[in-house]
DNA sequence: GATGAATGAGCATTCATTCAT
DNA sequence: TATGAATGAATGCTCATTCAT
């Protein structure tokens, strides 16, 4: 049962969350060079409190990034339960449309989450990699995604796409078409399309 | 006689160029946070001289970016003279493969060169826009590029692609496949492909 | 019944002692700049508890110093019971050889324990002063220590000697010879030596 | 000839000296923990200027220490030219009487100048060591200093003596007697004194 | 009494920019 | 015009001390 001793911790937890929320907002708006002071101010805590929770500005950034990545992984996992493998796969990419209207956190998170191609080779146990691998394999087996792409290619494309979204700003048309280009590029080339599809009984449920 | 005054000017010009070259090198190697002092040191001039030529670090960055963009525009213009419109178009994209293995100047240049989608709408006279428009139109008329993409879409894709290249690092396979995805995504969808191609004799006009 | 109240007190006392022990250890190892947090951690108490017992870091240091001084006074008192007055006196100094191979508490304790020459003049009731006075007087009466030194001179010499020991580090030879220099300097000058010795039967009084 | 270009340097040099003087004064008065800001303020320069001249607080301290040590070495070298070897040697020690009425710079300088006993063994080329070696050897040859002391012993004694001076404060009597104790301790033990003296013809000149 | 989370003044250091020479 | 010394606001981080639980 959460007694009196727990309440201290819940206060601390509340502060920790406020700091993380403030950090995401500040870093998104002003870039990663924004000062820790500003984060603390927005969070409504003293700078000492911020540093009690995160030993270093870098540690704070890592936490922010990790949170952002977790949300992405969660989405991938959710979509992995979708019956239509192709739809799940492309929905994942389409979701990026809404992710980053203007901020830098998401892109920098990807850049620092140990997701670069070299890290992918040495550390294939990254949660996002695993989640994307699942989406990719199923979609490839269903014949809706070209068979020659690997997870690192996907991550690289996603990374680029997210940056493109940032560049496109609020121009919805541009955002949409840029997504379309990548998505179509991921489809099997004409002539090879749907070769395997029939052999994989999917699509039992429609969401 | 133009002697002494001219020589001063040419000295100044030489310094300006040395500063720009040094700046590109330093910012590429160490990111945009590299100090102006370091740029001046590498250029072999005093920091005061740097600030005489560029009132602000930002002004220096803009100049560096502009130079980088100009090279890109030059390449686009060169390719515009190529007879095969599709080949010219895709070569332009393929050229990005080699552009930025590691440096940040190019990506940041694109990000700051007034090329974002909104700027494109209000300032359609950007040299890169014009150059890319030419490449795009010809390639679309030849049927080798899907007709529904506009220049801003292209710029956005290019921006994403360049970032993806940075993310892929030295993993050649990943770099290549990421490029392939975008390039294939720019091709006309199956069934509509090559419809117009025969009817457009390539390489008719010179700019 | 004294039960609950007594147990609180004994708990508090135990904590106080644990803090003092931890403080001596931490400050000796890392210097007086070591943080109070580290002391509390080593003592196994919360930082709040530390501050309940010692209102200020300075107060804690004073307590640590006082404890260290007390041990020195105890040694002096023990030696005062030795029959050979000269031996007792010089043993006291020789004991400093082993006191502080590396730590700073002892030297800083001496520096802050109100033992400087001016304090000695105004507060001659300092326990260490009293203890050393006894050792000195007896040794002087026995003719083994020059008659012109006073307790403040002795304290000053001791202070210097302890610092010299710290400076000498682990070089045993140097430590030993430095001690010898001071000890020989405290002996009566040649020609005056042993003048009074015979007339004073050592070890007459017990304190 | 010192032209206009040199004048810049002389300004800078003046600032450098002002910083050093201020630093010595501030650190002497408040200990080595005094802030660089305070040094800059006293020197009448901006904090940036201080850091232009000394890359680090530690570098500043080293410079202050080095200056202090140089003065000591100079005195030793001057005394080395004195005809009476014993007088020169003991004058050197007596000079310490005036060196450090209250400040910590001198003692800390000695502590950090690589003069500890271990460093002495590995780096016998320290200027102060060399200077003291000269004083010591001559004094020992003249029979006025006990033959069993080495330079490290001397440095250790000096270190202790300087600390003792700091402890003695303004009590002149105590300062004097503490010096006497060390000086007498450095003299040859009774009976061995002056043995070698006659065989060494010194004392030609009186200064 | 005990706890430890919160506080914020203070510190060393950096760097874009100015200005006297 | 070129130089580089000087400037000081800003930053990441520490730590003695307070106070709600």
PDB file of N, CA and C in Angstrom, chain B residues 46-114:
ATOM      1  N   UNK B  46      43.445  37.526 -38.312  1.00  0.00           N
ATOM      2  CA  UNK B  46      43.004  37.863 -36.969  1.00  0.00           C
ATOM      3  C   UNK B  46      41.500  37.788 -36.876  1.00  0.00           C
ATOM      4  N   UNK B  47      41.019  37.642 -35.657  1.00  0.00           N
ATOM      5  CA  UNK B  47      39.574  37.538 -35.481  1.00  0.00           C
ATOM      6  C   UNK B  47      38.896  38.835 -35.909  1.00  0.00           C
ATOM      7  N   UNK B  48      39.581  39.941 -35.727  1.00  0.00           N
ATOM      8  CA  UNK B  48      39.048  41.228 -36.144  1.00  0.00           C
ATOM      9  C   UNK B  48      38.800  41.276 -37.640  1.00  0.00           C
ATOM     10  N   UNK B  49      39.713  40.691 -38.373  1.00  0.00           N
ATOM     11  CA  UNK B  49      39.559  40.661 -39.828  1.00  0.00           C
ATOM     12  C   UNK B  49      38.336  39.850 -40.221  1.00  0.00           C
ATOM     13  N   UNK B  50      38.161  38.747 -39.563  1.00  0.00           N
ATOM     14  CA  UNK B  50      36.982  37.938 -39.849  1.00  0.00           C
ATOM     15  C   UNK B  50      35.720  38.763 -39.644  1.00  0.00           C
ATOM     16  N   UNK B  51      35.692  39.504 -38.549  1.00  0.00           N
ATOM     17  CA  UNK B  51      34.478  40.261 -38.252  1.00  0.00           C
ATOM     18  C   UNK B  51      34.337  41.499 -39.125  1.00  0.00           C
ATOM     19  N   UNK B  52      35.434  41.916 -39.742  1.00  0.00           N
ATOM     20  CA  UNK B  52      35.299  43.006 -40.703  1.00  0.00           C
ATOM     21  C   UNK B  52      34.597  42.504 -41.967  1.00  0.00           C
ATOM     22  N   UNK B  53      34.891  41.264 -42.322  1.00  0.00           N
ATOM     23  CA  UNK B  53      34.287  40.726 -43.542  1.00  0.00           C
ATOM     24  C   UNK B  53      32.877  40.199 -43.310  1.00  0.00           C
ATOM     25  N   UNK B  54      32.662  39.653 -42.125  1.00  0.00           N
ATOM     26  CA  UNK B  54      31.339  39.090 -41.809  1.00  0.00           C
ATOM     27  C   UNK B  54      30.913  39.641 -40.459  1.00  0.00           C
ATOM     28  N   UNK B  55      29.864  40.447 -40.491  1.00  0.00           N
ATOM     29  CA  UNK B  55      29.521  41.204 -39.292  1.00  0.00           C
ATOM     30  C   UNK B  55      29.173  40.319 -38.114  1.00  0.00           C
ATOM     31  N   UNK B  56      28.879  39.072 -38.433  1.00  0.00           N
ATOM     32  CA  UNK B  56      28.295  38.207 -37.420  1.00  0.00           C
ATOM     33  C   UNK B  56      28.631  36.756 -37.763  1.00  0.00           C
ATOM     34  N   UNK B  57      28.673  35.927 -36.772  1.00  0.00           N
ATOM     35  CA  UNK B  57      28.907  34.521 -37.062  1.00  0.00           C
ATOM     36  C   UNK B  57      27.811  34.015 -38.000  1.00  0.00           C
ATOM     37  N   UNK B  58      26.619  34.470 -37.753  1.00  0.00           N
ATOM     38  CA  UNK B  58      25.512  34.058 -38.602  1.00  0.00           C
ATOM     39  C   UNK B  58      25.731  34.474 -40.053  1.00  0.00           C
ATOM     40  N   UNK B  59      26.242  35.677 -40.228  1.00  0.00           N
ATOM     41  CA  UNK B  59      26.497  36.144 -41.589  1.00  0.00           C
ATOM     42  C   UNK B  59      27.541  35.251 -42.259  1.00  0.00           C
ATOM     43  N   UNK B  60      28.530  34.853 -41.492  1.00  0.00           N
ATOM     44  CA  UNK B  60      29.556  33.944 -42.040  1.00  0.00           C
ATOM     45  C   UNK B  60      28.931  32.618 -42.440  1.00  0.00           C
ATOM     46  N   UNK B  61      28.090  32.103 -41.563  1.00  0.00           N
ATOM     47  CA  UNK B  61      27.424  30.842 -41.872  1.00  0.00           C
ATOM     48  C   UNK B  61      26.579  30.966 -43.136  1.00  0.00           C
ATOM     49  N   UNK B  62      25.862  32.062 -43.226  1.00  0.00           N
ATOM     50  CA  UNK B  62      25.035  32.255 -44.425  1.00  0.00           C
ATOM     51  C   UNK B  62      25.903  32.236 -45.678  1.00  0.00           C
ATOM     52  N   UNK B  63      27.055  32.882 -45.590  1.00  0.00           N
ATOM     53  CA  UNK B  63      27.938  32.922 -46.761  1.00  0.00           C
ATOM     54  C   UNK B  63      28.441  31.521 -47.094  1.00  0.00           C
ATOM     55  N   UNK B  64      28.810  30.782 -46.084  1.00  0.00           N
ATOM     56  CA  UNK B  64      29.276  29.417 -46.311  1.00  0.00           C
ATOM     57  C   UNK B  64      28.164  28.594 -46.957  1.00  0.00           C
ATOM     58  N   UNK B  65      26.976  28.738 -46.404  1.00  0.00           N
ATOM     59  CA  UNK B  65      25.845  27.984 -46.934  1.00  0.00           C
ATOM     60  C   UNK B  65      25.592  28.367 -48.388  1.00  0.00           C
ATOM     61  N   UNK B  66      25.642  29.653 -48.642  1.00  0.00           N
ATOM     62  CA  UNK B  66      25.373  30.125 -49.997  1.00  0.00           C
ATOM     63  C   UNK B  66      26.360  29.518 -50.980  1.00  0.00           C
ATOM     64  N   UNK B  67      27.618  29.449 -50.546  1.00  0.00           N
ATOM     65  CA  UNK B  67      28.631  28.853 -51.422  1.00  0.00           C
ATOM     66  C   UNK B  67      28.327  27.393 -51.726  1.00  0.00           C
ATOM     67  N   UNK B  68      27.956  26.699 -50.667  1.00  0.00           N
ATOM     68  CA  UNK B  68      27.642  25.281 -50.834  1.00  0.00           C
ATOM     69  C   UNK B  68      26.453  25.118 -51.771  1.00  0.00           C
ATOM     70  N   UNK B  69      25.454  25.957 -51.601  1.00  0.00           N
ATOM     71  CA  UNK B  69      24.270  25.880 -52.450  1.00  0.00           C
ATOM     72  C   UNK B  69      24.633  26.172 -53.905  1.00  0.00           C
ATOM     73  N   UNK B  70      25.516  27.144 -54.069  1.00  0.00           N
ATOM     74  CA  UNK B  70      25.894  27.503 -55.427  1.00  0.00           C
ATOM     75  C   UNK B  70      26.495  26.296 -56.150  1.00  0.00           C
ATOM     76  N   UNK B  71      27.311  25.542 -55.438  1.00  0.00           N
ATOM     77  CA  UNK B  71      27.903  24.356 -56.064  1.00  0.00           C
ATOM     78  C   UNK B  71      26.814  23.375 -56.491  1.00  0.00           C
ATOM     79  N   UNK B  72      25.784  23.294 -55.645  1.00  0.00           N
ATOM     80  CA  UNK B  72      24.691  22.390 -55.969  1.00  0.00           C
ATOM     81  C   UNK B  72      23.936  22.887 -57.204  1.00  0.00           C
ATOM     82  N   UNK B  73      23.709  24.188 -57.218  1.00  0.00           N
ATOM     83  CA  UNK B  73      23.031  24.776 -58.372  1.00  0.00           C
ATOM     84  C   UNK B  73      23.861  24.546 -59.635  1.00  0.00           C
ATOM     85  N   UNK B  74      25.155  24.728 -59.514  1.00  0.00           N
ATOM     86  CA  UNK B  74      26.025  24.512 -60.682  1.00  0.00           C
ATOM     87  C   UNK B  74      25.879  23.089 -61.210  1.00  0.00           C
ATOM     88  N   UNK B  75      25.871  22.168 -60.302  1.00  0.00           N
ATOM     89  CA  UNK B  75      25.733  20.780 -60.736  1.00  0.00           C
ATOM     90  C   UNK B  75      24.396  20.571 -61.448  1.00  0.00           C
ATOM     91  N   UNK B  76      23.354  21.131 -60.853  1.00  0.00           N
ATOM     92  CA  UNK B  76      22.041  20.997 -61.489  1.00  0.00           C
ATOM     93  C   UNK B  76      22.062  21.608 -62.882  1.00  0.00           C
ATOM     94  N   UNK B  77      22.683  22.769 -63.025  1.00  0.00           N
ATOM     95  CA  UNK B  77      22.742  23.425 -64.333  1.00  0.00           C
ATOM     96  C   UNK B  77      23.538  22.587 -65.324  1.00  0.00           C
ATOM     97  N   UNK B  78      24.642  22.043 -64.861  1.00  0.00           N
ATOM     98  CA  UNK B  78      25.429  21.165 -65.740  1.00  0.00           C
ATOM     99  C   UNK B  78      24.574  20.001 -66.241  1.00  0.00           C
ATOM    100  N   UNK B  79      23.898  19.378 -65.316  1.00  0.00           N
ATOM    101  CA  UNK B  79      23.102  18.217 -65.679  1.00  0.00           C
ATOM    102  C   UNK B  79      21.940  18.598 -66.594  1.00  0.00           C
ATOM    103  N   UNK B  80      21.496  19.844 -66.478  1.00  0.00           N
ATOM    104  CA  UNK B  80      20.381  20.280 -67.328  1.00  0.00           C
ATOM    105  C   UNK B  80      20.762  20.225 -68.811  1.00  0.00           C
ATOM    106  N   UNK B  81      22.062  20.218 -69.065  1.00  0.00           N
ATOM    107  CA  UNK B  81      22.509  20.173 -70.465  1.00  0.00           C
ATOM    108  C   UNK B  81      22.627  18.735 -70.983  1.00  0.00           C
ATOM    109  N   UNK B  82      22.503  17.801 -70.093  1.00  0.00           N
ATOM    110  CA  UNK B  82      22.590  16.387 -70.490  1.00  0.00           C
ATOM    111  C   UNK B  82      21.395  16.038 -71.392  1.00  0.00           C
ATOM    112  N   UNK B  83      21.608  15.152 -72.340  1.00  0.00           N
ATOM    113  CA  UNK B  83      20.527  14.865 -73.286  1.00  0.00           C
ATOM    114  C   UNK B  83      19.417  14.006 -72.662  1.00  0.00           C
ATOM    115  N   UNK B  84      19.806  13.012 -71.876  1.00  0.00           N
ATOM    116  CA  UNK B  84      18.792  12.138 -71.276  1.00  0.00           C
ATOM    117  C   UNK B  84      18.210  12.797 -70.036  1.00  0.00           C
ATOM    118  N   UNK B  85      16.970  13.260 -70.136  1.00  0.00           N
ATOM    119  CA  UNK B  85      16.373  14.022 -69.039  1.00  0.00           C
ATOM    120  C   UNK B  85      16.252  13.191 -67.762  1.00  0.00           C
ATOM    121  N   UNK B  86      15.857  11.939 -67.913  1.00  0.00           N
ATOM    122  CA  UNK B  86      15.707  11.089 -66.742  1.00  0.00           C
ATOM    123  C   UNK B  86      17.045  10.833 -66.088  1.00  0.00           C
ATOM    124  N   UNK B  87      18.021  10.527 -66.903  1.00  0.00           N
ATOM    125  CA  UNK B  87      19.346  10.279 -66.382  1.00  0.00           C
ATOM    126  C   UNK B  87      19.888  11.502 -65.647  1.00  0.00           C
ATOM    127  N   UNK B  88      19.676  12.670 -66.242  1.00  0.00           N
ATOM    128  CA  UNK B  88      20.121  13.915 -65.619  1.00  0.00           C
ATOM    129  C   UNK B  88      19.476  14.075 -64.236  1.00  0.00           C
ATOM    130  N   UNK B  89      18.173  13.864 -64.231  1.00  0.00           N
ATOM    131  CA  UNK B  89      17.427  14.035 -62.984  1.00  0.00           C
ATOM    132  C   UNK B  89      17.949  13.094 -61.893  1.00  0.00           C
ATOM    133  N   UNK B  90      18.061  11.850 -62.222  1.00  0.00           N
ATOM    134  CA  UNK B  90      18.448  10.876 -61.191  1.00  0.00           C
ATOM    135  C   UNK B  90      19.922  10.978 -60.834  1.00  0.00           C
ATOM    136  N   UNK B  91      20.711  11.407 -61.812  1.00  0.00           N
ATOM    137  CA  UNK B  91      22.118  11.650 -61.478  1.00  0.00           C
ATOM    138  C   UNK B  91      22.250  12.733 -60.418  1.00  0.00           C
ATOM    139  N   UNK B  92      21.367  13.709 -60.534  1.00  0.00           N
ATOM    140  CA  UNK B  92      21.400  14.775 -59.535  1.00  0.00           C
ATOM    141  C   UNK B  92      21.208  14.196 -58.140  1.00  0.00           C
ATOM    142  N   UNK B  93      20.225  13.346 -58.020  1.00  0.00           N
ATOM    143  CA  UNK B  93      19.986  12.716 -56.714  1.00  0.00           C
ATOM    144  C   UNK B  93      21.125  11.793 -56.317  1.00  0.00           C
ATOM    145  N   UNK B  94      21.582  11.025 -57.272  1.00  0.00           N
ATOM    146  CA  UNK B  94      22.653  10.084 -56.952  1.00  0.00           C
ATOM    147  C   UNK B  94      23.898  10.823 -56.479  1.00  0.00           C
ATOM    148  N   UNK B  95      24.073  12.034 -56.997  1.00  0.00           N
ATOM    149  CA  UNK B  95      25.242  12.820 -56.587  1.00  0.00           C
ATOM    150  C   UNK B  95      25.255  13.106 -55.097  1.00  0.00           C
ATOM    151  N   UNK B  96      24.092  13.149 -54.495  1.00  0.00           N
ATOM    152  CA  UNK B  96      24.014  13.406 -53.055  1.00  0.00           C
ATOM    153  C   UNK B  96      24.667  12.294 -52.254  1.00  0.00           C
ATOM    154  N   UNK B  97      24.738  11.107 -52.872  1.00  0.00           N
ATOM    155  CA  UNK B  97      25.399   9.985 -52.205  1.00  0.00           C
ATOM    156  C   UNK B  97      26.789  10.361 -51.730  1.00  0.00           C
ATOM    157  N   UNK B  98      27.491  11.077 -52.580  1.00  0.00           N
ATOM    158  CA  UNK B  98      28.868  11.400 -52.240  1.00  0.00           C
ATOM    159  C   UNK B  98      29.023  12.696 -51.488  1.00  0.00           C
ATOM    160  N   UNK B  99      27.954  13.478 -51.415  1.00  0.00           N
ATOM    161  CA  UNK B  99      28.101  14.828 -50.881  1.00  0.00           C
ATOM    162  C   UNK B  99      28.524  14.881 -49.419  1.00  0.00           C
ATOM    163  N   UNK B 100      27.831  14.157 -48.574  1.00  0.00           N
ATOM    164  CA  UNK B 100      28.027  14.427 -47.148  1.00  0.00           C
ATOM    165  C   UNK B 100      28.204  13.155 -46.346  1.00  0.00           C
ATOM    166  N   UNK B 101      29.365  12.578 -46.425  1.00  0.00           N
ATOM    167  CA  UNK B 101      29.557  11.372 -45.654  1.00  0.00           C
ATOM    168  C   UNK B 101      29.487  11.667 -44.170  1.00  0.00           C
ATOM    169  N   UNK B 102      29.871  12.871 -43.790  1.00  0.00           N
ATOM    170  CA  UNK B 102      30.058  13.094 -42.361  1.00  0.00           C
ATOM    171  C   UNK B 102      29.828  14.543 -41.922  1.00  0.00           C
ATOM    172  N   UNK B 103      29.891  15.453 -42.864  1.00  0.00           N
ATOM    173  CA  UNK B 103      29.859  16.844 -42.395  1.00  0.00           C
ATOM    174  C   UNK B 103      28.440  17.376 -42.268  1.00  0.00           C
ATOM    175  N   UNK B 104      28.321  18.452 -41.528  1.00  0.00           N
ATOM    176  CA  UNK B 104      27.024  18.994 -41.225  1.00  0.00           C
ATOM    177  C   UNK B 104      26.710  20.235 -42.026  1.00  0.00           C
ATOM    178  N   UNK B 105      27.683  20.740 -42.725  1.00  0.00           N
ATOM    179  CA  UNK B 105      27.456  22.006 -43.405  1.00  0.00           C
ATOM    180  C   UNK B 105      26.374  21.863 -44.455  1.00  0.00           C
ATOM    181  N   UNK B 106      26.448  20.814 -45.218  1.00  0.00           N
ATOM    182  CA  UNK B 106      25.505  20.679 -46.312  1.00  0.00           C
ATOM    183  C   UNK B 106      24.069  20.598 -45.812  1.00  0.00           C
ATOM    184  N   UNK B 107      23.854  19.737 -44.846  1.00  0.00           N
ATOM    185  CA  UNK B 107      22.491  19.605 -44.332  1.00  0.00           C
ATOM    186  C   UNK B 107      22.015  20.907 -43.711  1.00  0.00           C
ATOM    187  N   UNK B 108      22.866  21.521 -42.926  1.00  0.00           N
ATOM    188  CA  UNK B 108      22.449  22.758 -42.287  1.00  0.00           C
ATOM    189  C   UNK B 108      22.294  23.870 -43.312  1.00  0.00           C
ATOM    190  N   UNK B 109      23.111  23.795 -44.344  1.00  0.00           N
ATOM    191  CA  UNK B 109      22.981  24.788 -45.411  1.00  0.00           C
ATOM    192  C   UNK B 109      21.587  24.693 -46.015  1.00  0.00           C
ATOM    193  N   UNK B 110      21.191  23.489 -46.355  1.00  0.00           N
ATOM    194  CA  UNK B 110      19.852  23.292 -46.903  1.00  0.00           C
ATOM    195  C   UNK B 110      18.797  23.786 -45.927  1.00  0.00           C
ATOM    196  N   UNK B 111      19.055  23.514 -44.640  1.00  0.00           N
ATOM    197  CA  UNK B 111      18.059  23.897 -43.646  1.00  0.00           C
ATOM    198  C   UNK B 111      17.930  25.405 -43.525  1.00  0.00           C
ATOM    199  N   UNK B 112      18.999  26.117 -43.808  1.00  0.00           N
ATOM    200  CA  UNK B 112      18.957  27.557 -43.573  1.00  0.00           C
ATOM    201  C   UNK B 112      18.948  28.392 -44.837  1.00  0.00           C
ATOM    202  N   UNK B 113      19.017  27.752 -45.994  1.00  0.00           N
ATOM    203  CA  UNK B 113      19.173  28.526 -47.224  1.00  0.00           C
ATOM    204  C   UNK B 113      17.847  29.070 -47.731  1.00  0.00           C
ATOM    205  N   UNK B 114      16.868  29.131 -46.867  1.00  0.00           N
ATOM    206  CA  UNK B 114      15.582  29.643 -47.324  1.00  0.00           C
ATOM    207  C   UNK B 114      14.935  28.694 -48.311  1.00  0.00           C
TER     208      UNK B 114
END
